[in-house]
Amino acid sequence: MTLVARLTSPPGSQASLREANRARLVESLKRHGRLTQVELAGSTGLSPATVSNIVKELTAAGLLHTSITSRSGRRATLVSLSRRLGLVAGVHFSSRQLHIAIADVTRTIVAQTSLPLPLDHRHDAELDRLAILLSDMMESLGGGVGDLLAVGLALPAPVDPRTGMVSTPGLLRGWEGVDIGADLASRIDRPVYVDSEANLGGLAEAREGSSRAVGSSVFIRVGHTISAGLVVNGDLFRGVNGKAGQIGHVTIDENGPICRCSNRGCLETYAGGPALLSLFPPSDGMHRLGDLLQAAEEGDGSSRRVIADAGRHLGIAAASLCNLFDPELIVVGGELGQAGEILMAPMRHSLDRSALATDTGLPEIVGASFGEWAEARGAIAIALDHVTVDAEALPYSA
């Protein structure tokens, strides 16, 4: 099913204005999920009466669903897209884990699964496996992969928005030089939209999470790799080549260790997963970040110190990002983000010491709302952004 409102009436006519207003309302619901009619009026700029009329019309046509809720103790009509419009999938390939979530157009998750990945996974084998998994999951829901409206895909590397390829050599070997979206689309015959994991984690937080109420935010993803997603007014800032927010490759020490990007002393070489795990002898059993997090949670002093030191390095890099981008809020996600205050308290301390002070204070640092599923939820959001509702098929009443 497709949903860009196609304006079939003459430009400037009452009918074309009506179609444009319907499209504006539907786009707002795609972006925000569920809104009350009052909130819809605010987000679209339409009058409450116009919103009410359009909601009644599209509900009767089966495209919207309404229910009664309460806002500030007052009765309100909650509006969402109708679930019967179809399903989308959000997929996240991290460095060591695959997450897949299938959701309806209201962003309600109806199926999800996750599984570990080998460290140096390659696109061909993993996309083959993903196609099979998507087919199996859709069959369990009583359908087929052809019933998906779109698929969003998050990768642990910057993606050039013009080519769909990993934009920086060396950051994701085995996935370079390939239009990943087109490659997956050829396997499942569905539209696929690809972006970096930090961007899509940031999009999820901005659309429905911790940074929903702010105008600008940064999502810092800390795991096997480190990167950031920059969000302004609910939209991603990607840069020309998709490399905006690559905070993991900010130089901390120009004489430091060689990084996988070929530079020296990048943040990742001090606070990324491999760097942290390398600090422990093999006998300690620190093979994955989950082992480090579990030990820290159980009170192991060495583990807590290693995470805190990573937080201090992250805070210094975040200070530079704040001086350049000046966000209202910093959200910390990724595997290491699950360490909570062990990581974020030292981050705040370094940020306070290193960022330029302002009259309103420095941005707050908070944990991600969706834990390990933030990037998959962002992939769902980008898939929904490209789903179109066919306004031409709706009955029109003058």
PDB file of N, CA and C in Angstrom, residues 92-99 115-121 126 129 175 288:
ATOM      1  N   HIS A  92      18.198  -3.995  12.842  1.00  0.00           N
ATOM      2  CA  HIS A  92      19.429  -3.373  13.320  1.00  0.00           C
ATOM      3  C   HIS A  92      20.557  -4.394  13.331  1.00  0.00           C
ATOM      4  N   PHE A  93      21.533  -4.185  12.447  1.00  0.00           N
ATOM      5  CA  PHE A  93      22.784  -4.929  12.509  1.00  0.00           C
ATOM      6  C   PHE A  93      23.764  -4.105  13.326  1.00  0.00           C
ATOM      7  N   SER A  94      24.059  -4.539  14.559  1.00  0.00           N
ATOM      8  CA  SER A  94      25.152  -3.909  15.290  1.00  0.00           C
ATOM      9  C   SER A  94      26.416  -4.713  15.001  1.00  0.00           C
ATOM     10  N   SER A  95      27.486  -4.408  15.676  1.00  0.00           N
ATOM     11  CA  SER A  95      28.721  -5.139  15.425  1.00  0.00           C
ATOM     12  C   SER A  95      28.617  -6.602  15.847  1.00  0.00           C
ATOM     13  N   ARG A  96      27.810  -6.883  16.895  1.00  0.00           N
ATOM     14  CA  ARG A  96      27.757  -8.246  17.427  1.00  0.00           C
ATOM     15  C   ARG A  96      26.349  -8.796  17.585  1.00  0.00           C
ATOM     16  N   GLN A  97      25.326  -8.057  17.158  1.00  0.00           N
ATOM     17  CA  GLN A  97      23.957  -8.488  17.416  1.00  0.00           C
ATOM     18  C   GLN A  97      23.038  -8.063  16.279  1.00  0.00           C
ATOM     19  N   LEU A  98      22.030  -8.894  16.009  1.00  0.00           N
ATOM     20  CA  LEU A  98      20.992  -8.564  15.038  1.00  0.00           C
ATOM     21  C   LEU A  98      19.662  -8.474  15.763  1.00  0.00           C
ATOM     22  N   HIS A  99      18.957  -7.357  15.586  1.00  0.00           N
ATOM     23  CA  HIS A  99      17.616  -7.163  16.136  1.00  0.00           C
ATOM     24  C   HIS A  99      16.639  -6.949  14.981  1.00  0.00           C
ATOM     25  N   LEU A 115      19.477 -12.124  17.727  1.00  0.00           N
ATOM     26  CA  LEU A 115      20.448 -13.210  17.757  1.00  0.00           C
ATOM     27  C   LEU A 115      21.851 -12.649  17.631  1.00  0.00           C
ATOM     28  N   PRO A 116      22.849 -13.359  18.152  1.00  0.00           N
ATOM     29  CA  PRO A 116      24.227 -12.870  18.088  1.00  0.00           C
ATOM     30  C   PRO A 116      24.789 -12.955  16.680  1.00  0.00           C
ATOM     31  N   LEU A 117      25.810 -12.131  16.413  1.00  0.00           N
ATOM     32  CA  LEU A 117      26.481 -12.121  15.122  1.00  0.00           C
ATOM     33  C   LEU A 117      27.973 -12.355  15.328  1.00  0.00           C
ATOM     34  N   PRO A 118      28.637 -12.973  14.374  1.00  0.00           N
ATOM     35  CA  PRO A 118      30.097 -13.053  14.449  1.00  0.00           C
ATOM     36  C   PRO A 118      30.699 -11.664  14.294  1.00  0.00           C
ATOM     37  N   LEU A 119      31.893 -11.480  14.811  1.00  0.00           N
ATOM     38  CA  LEU A 119      32.497 -10.152  14.846  1.00  0.00           C
ATOM     39  C   LEU A 119      32.661  -9.545  13.455  1.00  0.00           C
ATOM     40  N   ASP A 120      33.140 -10.327  12.507  1.00  0.00           N
ATOM     41  CA  ASP A 120      33.385  -9.797  11.173  1.00  0.00           C
ATOM     42  C   ASP A 120      32.335 -10.303  10.183  1.00  0.00           C
ATOM     43  N   HIS A 121      31.070 -10.059  10.483  1.00  0.00           N
ATOM     44  CA  HIS A 121      30.004 -10.528   9.594  1.00  0.00           C
ATOM     45  C   HIS A 121      30.035  -9.763   8.273  1.00  0.00           C
ATOM     46  N   GLU A 126      24.702 -12.249   5.735  1.00  0.00           N
ATOM     47  CA  GLU A 126      23.731 -11.733   6.712  1.00  0.00           C
ATOM     48  C   GLU A 126      22.435 -11.279   6.049  1.00  0.00           C
ATOM     49  N   ARG A 129      20.440 -14.374   5.383  1.00  0.00           N
ATOM     50  CA  ARG A 129      19.804 -14.850   6.609  1.00  0.00           C
ATOM     51  C   ARG A 129      18.648 -13.944   7.018  1.00  0.00           C
ATOM     52  N   TRP A 175      30.927  -4.894   4.202  1.00  0.00           N
ATOM     53  CA  TRP A 175      29.680  -4.209   3.840  1.00  0.00           C
ATOM     54  C   TRP A 175      29.952  -3.016   2.923  1.00  0.00           C
ATOM     55  N   ARG A 288      32.579 -10.210  25.954  1.00  0.00           N
ATOM     56  CA  ARG A 288      31.600  -9.295  25.364  1.00  0.00           C
ATOM     57  C   ARG A 288      31.284  -8.195  26.367  1.00  0.00           C
TER      58      ARG A 288
END
